[in-house]
Amino acid sequence: MDWPHDPDGEQGSEGRRKYGHAVIAKKIDEDEDFPLSRDEFVAEYGDDPIRIDSERVVPLREVFEGVDEEEFADFVELHQALGRAMRENDLWFYEGADEFVRTRG
């Protein structure tokens, strides 16, 4: 894909040092952007690259495809919705992540 900016530059994942949530969080001003509209956010940043892991970059709109909520009151709500959507859509890369989401039995 022809990205609007370098996925690994200062506007992207900073030389492959930041992935997923960290890249998305850089686009938000916690004091001024909430409540945050999903559709407005995706309209503005949907084509921006989000590095999922060291080899995979997807547009922000793909990360938000699995997010059902239309508005977020704060960062916690946003991050919880993104985490659920990313895990459900195979966009969550974290070694050992299954240890944190495994059900007890």
PDB file of C-alpha atoms in Angstrom, residues 1-7 46-50 57-60:
ATOM      1  CA  MET A   1       0.000   0.000   0.000  1.00  0.00           C
ATOM      2  CA  ASP A   2       1.132   3.547  -0.678  1.00  0.00           C
ATOM      3  CA  TRP A   3       1.043   5.053   2.831  1.00  0.00           C
ATOM      4  CA  PRO A   4       0.385   8.774   3.473  1.00  0.00           C
ATOM      5  CA  HIS A   5       3.619   8.733   5.532  1.00  0.00           C
ATOM      6  CA  ASP A   6       6.419   6.312   6.404  1.00  0.00           C
ATOM      7  CA  PRO A   7       5.032   3.599   8.712  1.00  0.00           C
ATOM      8  CA  GLY A  46      -8.127   5.687   8.385  1.00  0.00           C
ATOM      9  CA  ASP A  47      -5.341   5.438   5.814  1.00  0.00           C
ATOM     10  CA  ASP A  48      -2.538   5.900   8.357  1.00  0.00           C
ATOM     11  CA  PRO A  49      -0.269   2.880   8.820  1.00  0.00           C
ATOM     12  CA  ILE A  50      -0.455   0.891  12.050  1.00  0.00           C
ATOM     13  CA  VAL A  57       1.463  -2.958   8.713  1.00  0.00           C
ATOM     14  CA  VAL A  58      -2.267  -2.321   8.194  1.00  0.00           C
ATOM     15  CA  PRO A  59      -4.321   0.842   7.713  1.00  0.00           C
ATOM     16  CA  LEU A  60      -5.946   2.203  10.885  1.00  0.00           C
TER      17      LEU A  60
END
